Amino acid sequence: MLTRLLRSRPSAVHSISNAWTRHGSTFESLGLSRELCEALRNKGLESPTNIQERTISAALNGADVICTDATGSGKTLAYLLPVVEKIRRSEKRQLVLAQRNRAQLEAAHSASTPDDMPTGATATISPSPVDTVRREVSRPKAIVLVPSRELGIQVGAVARELSHVAKFSSCVITGGSEQKPQKAALGRPIDVLVATPGRLAKYIKSGHVFLSRVEFVVIDEADTLLDRKMGFRPIMDEILGPIRASGLASSRHVQYLLAAATVKPPMDQVFASTFPNLKLVSGKGVHQTPPSLTEEYIRVPGSADKHGALRASLSQWSKGKTLVFCNSTASCRSTDHMLQEHGYPSTTLHGDIPPVVRKKNFDAFVAGDATVLVCTDLAARGLDLVHVDHVINFDFPKSSVDYLHRAGRTGRAGKRGIVTNLITKHDAATARDMTIAKGKLQPIMEVTTQVNLAKYKHGAHAAVDSAAKRDEPSRGGGARGTRKLKLKPHKLRTLPRRAKTTPSPP
Protein backbone atom coordinates (compact mmCIF):
# COMPACT_ATOMS: atom_id res chain seq x y z
CA MET A 1 0.00 0.00 0.00
CA LEU A 2 2.81 2.38 0.90
CA THR A 3 4.45 1.81 -2.47
CA ARG A 4 1.21 2.72 -4.20
CA LEU A 5 0.75 5.83 -2.07
CA LEU A 6 4.25 7.09 -2.68
CA ARG A 7 4.67 6.04 -6.30
CA SER A 8 5.64 8.93 -8.53
CA ARG A 9 2.92 9.86 -11.01
CA PRO A 10 3.48 11.89 -14.17
CA SER A 11 2.32 15.46 -13.85
CA ALA A 12 -0.32 16.87 -16.18
CA VAL A 13 1.77 20.05 -16.38
CA HIS A 14 4.77 19.76 -18.70
CA SER A 15 8.13 20.37 -17.07
CA ILE A 16 10.08 23.19 -18.66
CA SER A 17 13.44 22.76 -20.35
CA ASN A 18 16.64 24.19 -18.91
CA ALA A 19 17.55 25.61 -22.31
CA TRP A 20 16.84 29.17 -21.16
CA THR A 21 18.98 28.80 -18.04
CA ARG A 22 22.68 29.36 -17.49
CA HIS A 23 23.38 27.86 -14.08
CA GLY A 24 25.54 29.96 -11.79
CA SER A 25 24.26 33.12 -13.44
CA THR A 26 23.75 36.53 -11.86
CA PHE A 27 20.63 38.67 -11.90
CA GLU A 28 22.28 40.85 -14.55
CA SER A 29 22.97 37.89 -16.83
CA LEU A 30 19.30 36.91 -16.65
CA GLY A 31 18.45 40.20 -18.35
CA LEU A 32 17.18 42.25 -15.40
CA SER A 33 17.67 46.00 -15.59
CA ARG A 34 20.42 47.83 -13.76
CA GLU A 35 17.86 49.45 -11.45
CA LEU A 36 16.32 46.12 -10.41
CA CYS A 37 19.75 44.60 -9.82
CA GLU A 38 20.68 47.58 -7.67
CA ALA A 39 17.47 47.14 -5.65
CA LEU A 40 18.37 43.47 -5.11
CA ARG A 41 21.90 44.36 -4.02
CA ASN A 42 20.39 46.74 -1.49
CA LYS A 43 18.59 43.68 -0.08
CA GLY A 44 21.89 41.80 0.05
CA LEU A 45 21.06 39.58 -2.93
CA GLU A 46 23.77 39.11 -5.54
CA SER A 47 22.69 35.94 -7.37
CA PRO A 48 19.39 34.09 -7.86
CA THR A 49 18.38 30.81 -6.29
CA ASN A 50 17.87 27.89 -8.66
CA ILE A 51 14.10 28.34 -8.75
CA GLN A 52 14.47 32.10 -9.31
CA GLU A 53 16.98 31.62 -12.11
CA ARG A 54 14.82 29.16 -14.03
CA THR A 55 11.52 30.94 -13.45
CA ILE A 56 12.83 34.40 -14.37
CA SER A 57 14.42 33.04 -17.57
CA ALA A 58 11.24 31.28 -18.65
CA ALA A 59 8.97 34.21 -17.76
CA LEU A 60 11.12 36.77 -19.57
CA ASN A 61 10.87 34.53 -22.64
CA GLY A 62 7.08 34.80 -22.47
CA ALA A 63 6.13 31.39 -21.03
CA ASP A 64 3.21 30.81 -18.69
CA VAL A 65 4.94 29.28 -15.68
CA ILE A 66 4.13 27.56 -12.42
CA CYS A 67 7.14 27.47 -10.11
CA THR A 68 7.17 25.04 -7.24
CA ASP A 69 9.84 24.47 -4.65
CA ALA A 70 10.35 24.19 -0.92
CA THR A 71 8.99 27.04 1.17
CA GLY A 72 11.53 29.80 1.67
CA SER A 73 13.21 29.20 -1.70
CA GLY A 74 12.44 32.69 -3.04
CA LYS A 75 9.29 32.22 -5.12
CA THR A 76 8.00 35.76 -4.42
CA LEU A 77 10.96 37.35 -6.20
CA ALA A 78 10.82 34.61 -8.84
CA TYR A 79 7.50 35.98 -10.10
CA LEU A 80 7.80 39.67 -9.15
CA LEU A 81 11.11 40.33 -10.89
CA PRO A 82 10.14 39.24 -14.42
CA VAL A 83 6.78 41.03 -14.15
CA VAL A 84 8.39 44.32 -13.11
CA GLU A 85 11.15 43.93 -15.72
CA LYS A 86 8.67 43.37 -18.55
CA ILE A 87 6.52 46.32 -17.43
CA ARG A 88 9.57 48.58 -17.42
CA ARG A 89 10.65 47.35 -20.87
CA SER A 90 7.16 48.03 -22.21
CA GLU A 91 7.16 51.54 -20.76
CA LYS A 92 10.52 52.31 -22.38
CA ARG A 93 9.20 51.15 -25.76
CA GLN A 94 6.10 53.29 -25.31
CA LEU A 95 8.22 56.29 -24.34
CA VAL A 96 10.40 55.94 -27.43
CA LEU A 97 7.28 55.60 -29.60
CA ALA A 98 5.64 58.59 -27.93
CA GLN A 99 8.71 60.76 -28.48
CA ARG A 100 8.90 59.70 -32.12
CA ASN A 101 5.20 60.44 -32.68
CA ARG A 102 5.49 63.82 -31.01
CA ALA A 103 8.51 64.73 -33.12
CA GLN A 104 6.55 63.80 -36.25
CA LEU A 105 3.56 65.87 -35.09
CA GLU A 106 5.76 68.88 -34.39
CA ALA A 107 7.43 68.56 -37.78
CA ALA A 108 4.08 68.27 -39.55
CA HIS A 109 2.67 71.17 -37.57
CA SER A 110 5.68 73.36 -38.32
CA ALA A 111 5.34 72.64 -42.02
CA SER A 112 1.67 73.57 -42.00
CA THR A 113 1.86 76.68 -39.76
CA PRO A 114 0.82 79.85 -41.70
CA ASP A 115 3.59 82.37 -42.23
CA ASP A 116 1.24 85.18 -41.24
CA MET A 117 0.58 83.83 -37.69
CA PRO A 118 0.74 86.81 -35.27
CA THR A 119 3.98 87.27 -33.39
CA GLY A 120 3.92 85.60 -30.00
CA ALA A 121 1.00 83.35 -30.86
CA THR A 122 1.35 79.64 -30.09
CA ALA A 123 -0.34 76.56 -31.44
CA THR A 124 -1.42 73.63 -29.29
CA ILE A 125 -0.38 70.11 -30.24
CA SER A 126 -2.76 67.45 -28.96
CA PRO A 127 -0.98 64.64 -27.10
CA SER A 128 -0.50 61.34 -28.83
CA PRO A 129 -2.69 58.52 -27.52
CA VAL A 130 0.52 56.79 -26.46
CA ASP A 131 1.35 59.74 -24.20
CA THR A 132 -1.73 59.04 -22.09
CA VAL A 133 -1.15 55.33 -21.46
CA ARG A 134 0.79 55.81 -18.22
CA ARG A 135 -1.74 58.34 -16.93
CA GLU A 136 -4.67 55.95 -16.91
CA VAL A 137 -5.88 55.26 -13.39
CA SER A 138 -7.50 52.16 -11.86
CA ARG A 139 -6.03 50.02 -14.64
CA PRO A 140 -3.24 47.78 -13.30
CA LYS A 141 -0.81 46.11 -15.65
CA ALA A 142 -0.15 43.20 -13.31
CA ILE A 143 -2.42 41.57 -10.73
CA VAL A 144 -0.96 39.40 -7.96
CA LEU A 145 -3.61 37.27 -6.24
CA VAL A 146 -2.96 35.95 -2.72
CA PRO A 147 -5.16 33.94 -0.32
CA SER A 148 -4.78 36.08 2.81
CA ARG A 149 -4.47 39.67 3.94
CA GLU A 150 -1.21 38.97 5.74
CA LEU A 151 0.42 37.44 2.67
CA GLY A 152 -0.80 40.36 0.56
CA ILE A 153 0.86 42.86 2.89
CA GLN A 154 4.04 40.79 2.78
CA VAL A 155 4.16 40.65 -1.04
CA GLY A 156 3.29 44.34 -1.22
CA ALA A 157 6.22 45.15 1.07
CA VAL A 158 8.63 43.29 -1.25
CA ALA A 159 7.25 45.18 -4.27
CA ARG A 160 7.50 48.50 -2.46
CA GLU A 161 11.13 47.81 -1.49
CA LEU A 162 12.02 47.08 -5.11
CA SER A 163 10.22 50.20 -6.32
CA HIS A 164 12.46 52.51 -4.29
CA VAL A 165 15.16 52.06 -6.93
CA ALA A 166 13.40 50.47 -9.90
CA LYS A 167 10.63 53.01 -10.26
CA PHE A 168 7.18 51.47 -10.61
CA SER A 169 3.90 51.85 -8.74
CA SER A 170 2.22 49.21 -6.59
CA CYS A 171 -0.87 48.94 -4.45
CA VAL A 172 -2.26 46.39 -1.98
CA ILE A 173 -6.00 45.81 -1.56
CA THR A 174 -7.16 43.12 0.86
CA GLY A 175 -10.21 42.24 2.83
CA GLY A 176 -10.26 43.46 6.40
CA SER A 177 -8.68 46.83 5.56
CA GLU A 178 -10.37 50.22 5.32
CA GLN A 179 -11.81 50.78 1.86
CA LYS A 180 -11.43 54.57 1.67
CA PRO A 181 -7.59 54.63 1.43
CA GLN A 182 -7.68 51.63 -0.91
CA LYS A 183 -10.06 53.41 -3.28
CA ALA A 184 -7.89 56.53 -3.14
CA ALA A 185 -4.84 54.46 -4.09
CA LEU A 186 -6.76 52.92 -6.99
CA GLY A 187 -7.40 56.43 -8.29
CA ARG A 188 -3.74 56.68 -9.27
CA PRO A 189 -1.80 54.89 -12.03
CA ILE A 190 -0.93 51.35 -10.92
CA ASP A 191 1.64 48.95 -12.32
CA VAL A 192 1.36 46.07 -9.84
CA LEU A 193 -1.82 45.41 -7.86
CA VAL A 194 -1.60 42.87 -5.01
CA ALA A 195 -5.03 41.68 -3.92
CA THR A 196 -7.08 39.06 -2.16
CA PRO A 197 -9.75 37.62 -4.50
CA GLY A 198 -12.80 38.77 -2.54
CA ARG A 199 -11.81 42.42 -2.29
CA LEU A 200 -10.62 42.56 -5.92
CA ALA A 201 -13.88 41.07 -7.22
CA LYS A 202 -15.80 43.65 -5.20
CA TYR A 203 -13.82 46.56 -6.66
CA ILE A 204 -14.17 45.19 -10.19
CA LYS A 205 -17.96 45.14 -9.78
CA SER A 206 -18.03 48.63 -8.27
CA GLY A 207 -15.91 50.11 -11.06
CA HIS A 208 -12.85 50.92 -8.94
CA VAL A 209 -10.66 48.46 -10.88
CA PHE A 210 -10.68 47.99 -14.65
CA LEU A 211 -9.04 45.07 -16.42
CA SER A 212 -8.40 46.61 -19.84
CA ARG A 213 -4.63 46.97 -19.29
CA VAL A 214 -3.84 43.72 -17.47
CA GLU A 215 -0.89 41.95 -19.09
CA PHE A 216 0.24 39.74 -16.21
CA VAL A 217 -1.66 37.62 -13.70
CA VAL A 218 0.22 36.07 -10.79
CA ILE A 219 -1.42 33.52 -8.50
CA ASP A 220 0.56 32.95 -5.31
CA GLU A 221 -0.29 29.83 -3.30
CA ALA A 222 -2.03 28.59 -6.45
CA ASP A 223 -2.68 25.16 -4.94
CA THR A 224 -4.86 26.94 -2.38
CA LEU A 225 -6.59 29.54 -4.56
CA LEU A 226 -7.53 27.14 -7.37
CA ASP A 227 -8.62 24.24 -5.16
CA ARG A 228 -12.41 24.07 -4.96
CA LYS A 229 -12.18 22.44 -1.54
CA MET A 230 -10.59 25.61 -0.17
CA GLY A 231 -13.55 27.72 -1.35
CA PHE A 232 -11.69 30.27 -3.49
CA ARG A 233 -12.35 28.79 -6.94
CA PRO A 234 -15.75 30.39 -7.73
CA ILE A 235 -14.50 33.90 -7.02
CA MET A 236 -11.24 33.19 -8.88
CA ASP A 237 -13.33 32.28 -11.93
CA GLU A 238 -15.15 35.61 -11.57
CA ILE A 239 -11.78 37.38 -11.86
CA LEU A 240 -9.97 35.22 -14.42
CA GLY A 241 -12.92 35.05 -16.84
CA PRO A 242 -13.18 38.81 -17.49
CA ILE A 243 -9.38 39.13 -17.73
CA ARG A 244 -9.31 36.50 -20.47
CA ALA A 245 -12.27 38.09 -22.24
CA SER A 246 -10.69 41.55 -22.12
CA GLY A 247 -7.42 40.19 -23.51
CA LEU A 248 -9.15 38.40 -26.37
CA ALA A 249 -11.30 41.43 -27.22
CA SER A 250 -8.27 43.71 -27.55
CA SER A 251 -5.85 41.06 -28.92
CA ARG A 252 -3.75 41.65 -25.81
CA HIS A 253 -1.62 38.77 -24.60
CA VAL A 254 -1.95 37.95 -20.90
CA GLN A 255 0.88 36.04 -19.25
CA TYR A 256 0.17 33.80 -16.24
CA LEU A 257 2.69 33.08 -13.48
CA LEU A 258 1.80 30.72 -10.63
CA ALA A 259 3.66 29.83 -7.45
CA ALA A 260 2.96 26.84 -5.24
CA ALA A 261 4.71 24.71 -2.64
CA THR A 262 3.20 21.59 -4.22
CA VAL A 263 2.01 20.47 -7.65
CA LYS A 264 0.46 17.05 -7.32
CA PRO A 265 -2.66 15.16 -8.41
CA PRO A 266 -5.40 16.23 -8.69
CA MET A 267 -4.25 19.86 -8.68
CA ASP A 268 -1.87 19.32 -11.60
CA GLN A 269 -4.93 18.48 -13.74
CA VAL A 270 -6.65 21.65 -12.50
CA PHE A 271 -3.63 23.77 -13.44
CA ALA A 272 -3.35 22.14 -16.88
CA SER A 273 -7.03 22.61 -17.72
CA THR A 274 -7.18 26.20 -16.44
CA PHE A 275 -3.92 27.28 -18.11
CA PRO A 276 -3.31 25.03 -21.16
CA ASN A 277 0.11 26.50 -21.97
CA LEU A 278 1.45 26.29 -18.44
CA LYS A 279 5.03 25.06 -17.97
CA LEU A 280 6.34 23.61 -14.73
CA VAL A 281 9.56 24.85 -13.13
CA SER A 282 10.22 22.53 -10.23
CA GLY A 283 12.98 22.88 -7.66
CA LYS A 284 14.89 20.07 -6.01
CA GLY A 285 13.21 20.76 -2.68
CA VAL A 286 9.66 20.28 -3.95
CA HIS A 287 7.59 17.91 -1.79
CA GLN A 288 10.44 17.78 0.72
CA THR A 289 10.85 19.43 4.09
CA PRO A 290 13.84 21.82 4.18
CA PRO A 291 17.13 20.11 5.09
CA SER A 292 17.69 22.63 7.89
CA LEU A 293 14.82 21.17 9.92
CA THR A 294 14.93 18.87 12.94
CA GLU A 295 11.66 16.93 13.22
CA GLU A 296 10.48 15.24 16.39
CA TYR A 297 7.43 13.26 17.44
CA ILE A 298 5.61 13.06 20.77
CA ARG A 299 3.22 10.15 21.23
CA VAL A 300 0.29 11.12 23.47
CA PRO A 301 -2.22 8.54 24.76
CA GLY A 302 -5.23 10.64 23.73
CA SER A 303 -6.48 14.09 22.84
CA ALA A 304 -6.93 15.00 26.49
CA ASP A 305 -3.18 14.66 27.04
CA LYS A 306 -2.15 17.00 24.22
CA HIS A 307 -2.29 20.21 26.26
CA GLY A 308 0.27 18.86 28.71
CA ALA A 309 2.51 17.66 25.87
CA LEU A 310 2.25 21.07 24.21
CA ARG A 311 3.33 22.89 27.37
CA ALA A 312 6.20 20.44 27.84
CA SER A 313 7.42 21.08 24.31
CA LEU A 314 7.15 24.85 24.71
CA SER A 315 9.12 24.65 27.93
CA GLN A 316 11.83 22.53 26.35
CA TRP A 317 12.23 24.94 23.42
CA SER A 318 11.52 28.16 25.26
CA LYS A 319 13.64 30.53 23.15
CA GLY A 320 12.37 32.30 20.05
CA LYS A 321 8.96 32.28 18.40
CA THR A 322 6.65 29.29 17.99
CA LEU A 323 3.75 28.58 15.63
CA VAL A 324 1.19 26.12 16.96
CA PHE A 325 -1.03 24.64 14.24
CA CYS A 326 -4.56 23.40 14.83
CA ASN A 327 -7.03 21.82 12.42
CA SER A 328 -10.07 23.93 13.41
CA THR A 329 -11.00 27.30 14.82
CA ALA A 330 -12.47 25.63 17.90
CA SER A 331 -9.16 23.89 18.57
CA CYS A 332 -7.36 27.23 18.06
CA ARG A 333 -9.55 28.99 20.59
CA SER A 334 -9.28 26.34 23.28
CA THR A 335 -5.52 25.93 22.83
CA ASP A 336 -4.83 29.66 22.93
CA HIS A 337 -7.08 30.03 25.99
CA MET A 338 -5.25 27.19 27.76
CA LEU A 339 -1.83 28.69 27.03
CA GLN A 340 -2.87 32.11 28.31
CA GLU A 341 -4.33 30.52 31.44
CA HIS A 342 -0.90 28.97 32.07
CA GLY A 343 0.92 32.25 31.56
CA TYR A 344 2.27 31.78 28.02
CA PRO A 345 2.44 34.97 25.90
CA SER A 346 0.24 33.60 23.10
CA THR A 347 -2.18 34.95 20.54
CA THR A 348 -4.26 33.37 17.80
CA LEU A 349 -4.96 33.68 14.07
CA HIS A 350 -7.87 32.04 12.24
CA GLY A 351 -10.61 32.90 9.79
CA ASP A 352 -13.34 33.61 12.35
CA ILE A 353 -11.42 36.47 13.95
CA PRO A 354 -12.42 39.98 12.75
CA PRO A 355 -9.79 41.45 10.40
CA VAL A 356 -8.86 44.27 12.77
CA VAL A 357 -8.18 41.80 15.57
CA ARG A 358 -6.28 39.50 13.19
CA LYS A 359 -3.97 42.38 12.29
CA LYS A 360 -3.46 43.25 15.95
CA ASN A 361 -2.66 39.62 16.84
CA PHE A 362 -0.34 39.12 13.88
CA ASP A 363 1.52 42.37 14.56
CA ALA A 364 1.94 41.36 18.22
CA PHE A 365 3.58 38.10 17.12
CA VAL A 366 5.86 39.79 14.58
CA ALA A 367 6.89 42.42 17.15
CA GLY A 368 7.62 39.74 19.75
CA ASP A 369 4.96 40.86 22.22
CA ALA A 370 3.48 37.39 21.79
CA THR A 371 6.00 34.58 21.24
CA VAL A 372 3.41 31.87 20.52
CA LEU A 373 0.93 32.10 17.63
CA VAL A 374 -1.85 29.51 17.56
CA CYS A 375 -3.27 29.32 14.03
CA THR A 376 -5.00 27.32 11.32
CA ASP A 377 -3.46 26.30 8.00
CA LEU A 378 -5.06 28.96 5.80
CA ALA A 379 -4.29 31.79 8.23
CA ALA A 380 -0.54 31.18 7.97
CA ARG A 381 -0.36 29.91 4.37
CA GLY A 382 2.54 31.46 2.49
CA LEU A 383 3.71 33.83 5.22
CA ASP A 384 7.46 34.48 5.26
CA LEU A 385 8.04 34.55 9.00
CA VAL A 386 11.82 34.36 8.91
CA HIS A 387 12.24 34.45 12.68
CA VAL A 388 10.05 31.46 13.59
CA ASP A 389 12.22 28.95 15.42
CA HIS A 390 9.69 26.25 16.27
CA VAL A 391 6.56 24.79 14.66
CA ILE A 392 4.29 22.54 16.71
CA ASN A 393 1.59 20.46 15.05
CA PHE A 394 -0.81 20.37 17.98
CA ASP A 395 -3.31 18.72 15.63
CA PHE A 396 -1.44 16.52 13.18
CA PRO A 397 -2.11 17.71 9.60
CA LYS A 398 -4.70 15.90 7.54
CA SER A 399 -2.44 15.62 4.51
CA SER A 400 1.22 15.71 3.59
CA VAL A 401 0.59 18.93 1.65
CA ASP A 402 -0.50 20.65 4.86
CA TYR A 403 2.51 19.16 6.64
CA LEU A 404 4.87 20.67 4.08
CA HIS A 405 3.24 24.09 4.34
CA ARG A 406 3.37 24.03 8.13
CA ALA A 407 6.93 22.75 8.40
CA GLY A 408 8.03 25.36 5.88
CA ARG A 409 7.21 28.20 8.29
CA THR A 410 10.51 27.48 10.07
CA GLY A 411 13.98 26.57 8.82
CA ARG A 412 13.66 29.18 6.07
CA ALA A 413 16.57 30.50 3.99
CA GLY A 414 18.94 27.90 5.45
CA LYS A 415 18.25 28.78 9.10
CA ARG A 416 17.78 25.98 11.62
CA GLY A 417 14.25 25.07 12.67
CA ILE A 418 12.39 22.53 14.78
CA VAL A 419 9.08 20.82 13.97
CA THR A 420 7.35 19.00 16.83
CA ASN A 421 4.43 16.66 16.07
CA LEU A 422 1.94 15.57 18.70
CA ILE A 423 0.80 12.09 17.65
CA THR A 424 -2.29 10.27 18.85
CA LYS A 425 -3.18 6.73 17.83
CA HIS A 426 -5.30 8.13 14.99
CA ASP A 427 -2.25 9.90 13.52
CA ALA A 428 0.29 7.08 13.89
CA ALA A 429 -0.20 5.51 10.45
CA THR A 430 0.17 8.83 8.60
CA ALA A 431 3.20 9.87 10.65
CA ARG A 432 4.82 6.51 10.01
CA ASP A 433 4.31 6.70 6.26
CA MET A 434 5.75 10.21 6.10
CA THR A 435 8.89 9.31 8.04
CA ILE A 436 9.46 6.19 5.95
CA ALA A 437 9.06 8.26 2.77
CA LYS A 438 11.68 10.74 3.95
CA GLY A 439 14.01 7.93 4.96
CA LYS A 440 13.83 6.59 1.40
CA LEU A 441 14.68 10.01 -0.06
CA GLN A 442 11.19 10.05 -1.55
CA PRO A 443 9.00 13.13 -1.69
CA ILE A 444 6.25 13.34 0.90
CA MET A 445 3.24 12.68 -1.29
CA GLU A 446 -0.41 12.62 -0.37
CA VAL A 447 -1.17 10.15 2.42
CA THR A 448 -4.71 10.12 3.72
CA THR A 449 -5.48 9.82 7.42
CA GLN A 450 -8.50 7.67 6.60
CA VAL A 451 -6.71 4.38 7.20
CA ASN A 452 -7.98 1.20 8.82
CA LEU A 453 -6.10 1.45 12.10
CA ALA A 454 -7.15 -1.97 13.39
CA LYS A 455 -4.22 -3.69 11.66
CA TYR A 456 -1.64 -1.50 13.39
CA LYS A 457 -0.20 -2.07 16.86
CA HIS A 458 -0.31 1.21 18.75
CA GLY A 459 2.59 0.42 21.04
CA ALA A 460 6.03 1.92 21.38
CA HIS A 461 7.22 0.04 18.28
CA ALA A 462 4.05 0.45 16.21
CA ALA A 463 5.70 2.13 13.23
CA VAL A 464 8.58 -0.31 13.06
CA ASP A 465 6.37 -3.39 13.42
CA SER A 466 4.02 -2.19 10.68
CA ALA A 467 6.92 -1.49 8.33
CA ALA A 468 8.43 -4.92 8.98
CA LYS A 469 5.15 -6.69 8.18
CA ARG A 470 5.11 -4.90 4.84
CA ASP A 471 8.74 -5.69 4.09
CA GLU A 472 9.75 -2.07 4.53
CA PRO A 473 13.44 -1.78 5.47
CA SER A 474 14.35 0.08 8.63
CA ARG A 475 16.31 3.25 8.08
CA GLY A 476 18.80 5.20 10.10
CA GLY A 477 22.20 6.75 10.29
CA GLY A 478 22.14 8.54 6.91
CA ALA A 479 22.07 12.27 6.44
CA ARG A 480 18.44 12.12 5.29
CA GLY A 481 17.40 8.86 6.95
CA THR A 482 15.24 8.31 10.00
CA ARG A 483 15.74 6.36 13.15
CA LYS A 484 13.22 3.72 14.09
CA LEU A 485 10.19 5.73 15.03
CA LYS A 486 9.35 4.89 18.66
CA LEU A 487 6.39 6.98 19.69
CA LYS A 488 6.43 6.74 23.48
CA PRO A 489 4.04 8.77 25.65
CA HIS A 490 5.45 12.27 26.14
CA LYS A 491 8.84 11.00 24.97
CA LEU A 492 10.66 13.21 22.48
CA ARG A 493 12.26 11.29 19.64
CA THR A 494 14.37 13.43 17.34
CA LEU A 495 15.14 12.56 13.75
CA PRO A 496 18.83 13.02 12.85
CA ARG A 497 19.69 16.42 11.45
CA ARG A 498 20.22 16.60 7.75
CA ALA A 499 23.32 18.01 6.18
CA LYS A 500 23.44 21.78 6.52
CA THR A 501 23.04 23.65 3.26
CA THR A 502 24.28 27.01 2.10
CA PRO A 503 21.80 29.75 3.10
CA SER A 504 19.54 30.90 0.28
CA PRO A 505 18.03 34.32 -0.17
CA PRO A 506 14.34 34.75 0.74
Tab-separated table of C-alpha atoms in Angstrom, residues 298-300 304-315 394 422 489-491:
chain	number	residue	atom	x	y	z
A	298	ILE	CA	5.611	13.055	20.770
A	299	ARG	CA	3.216	10.148	21.233
A	300	VAL	CA	0.290	11.119	23.470
A	304	ALA	CA	-6.933	15.000	26.491
A	305	ASP	CA	-3.176	14.656	27.037
A	306	LYS	CA	-2.154	17.003	24.217
A	307	HIS	CA	-2.292	20.205	26.258
A	308	GLY	CA	0.268	18.863	28.713
A	309	ALA	CA	2.511	17.659	25.874
A	310	LEU	CA	2.246	21.070	24.207
A	311	ARG	CA	3.326	22.885	27.371
A	312	ALA	CA	6.205	20.441	27.845
A	313	SER	CA	7.425	21.083	24.309
A	314	LEU	CA	7.147	24.853	24.706
A	315	SER	CA	9.116	24.645	27.932
A	394	PHE	CA	-0.813	20.371	17.982
A	422	LEU	CA	1.936	15.567	18.705
A	489	PRO	CA	4.037	8.769	25.653
A	490	HIS	CA	5.454	12.271	26.136
A	491	LYS	CA	8.837	11.000	24.972
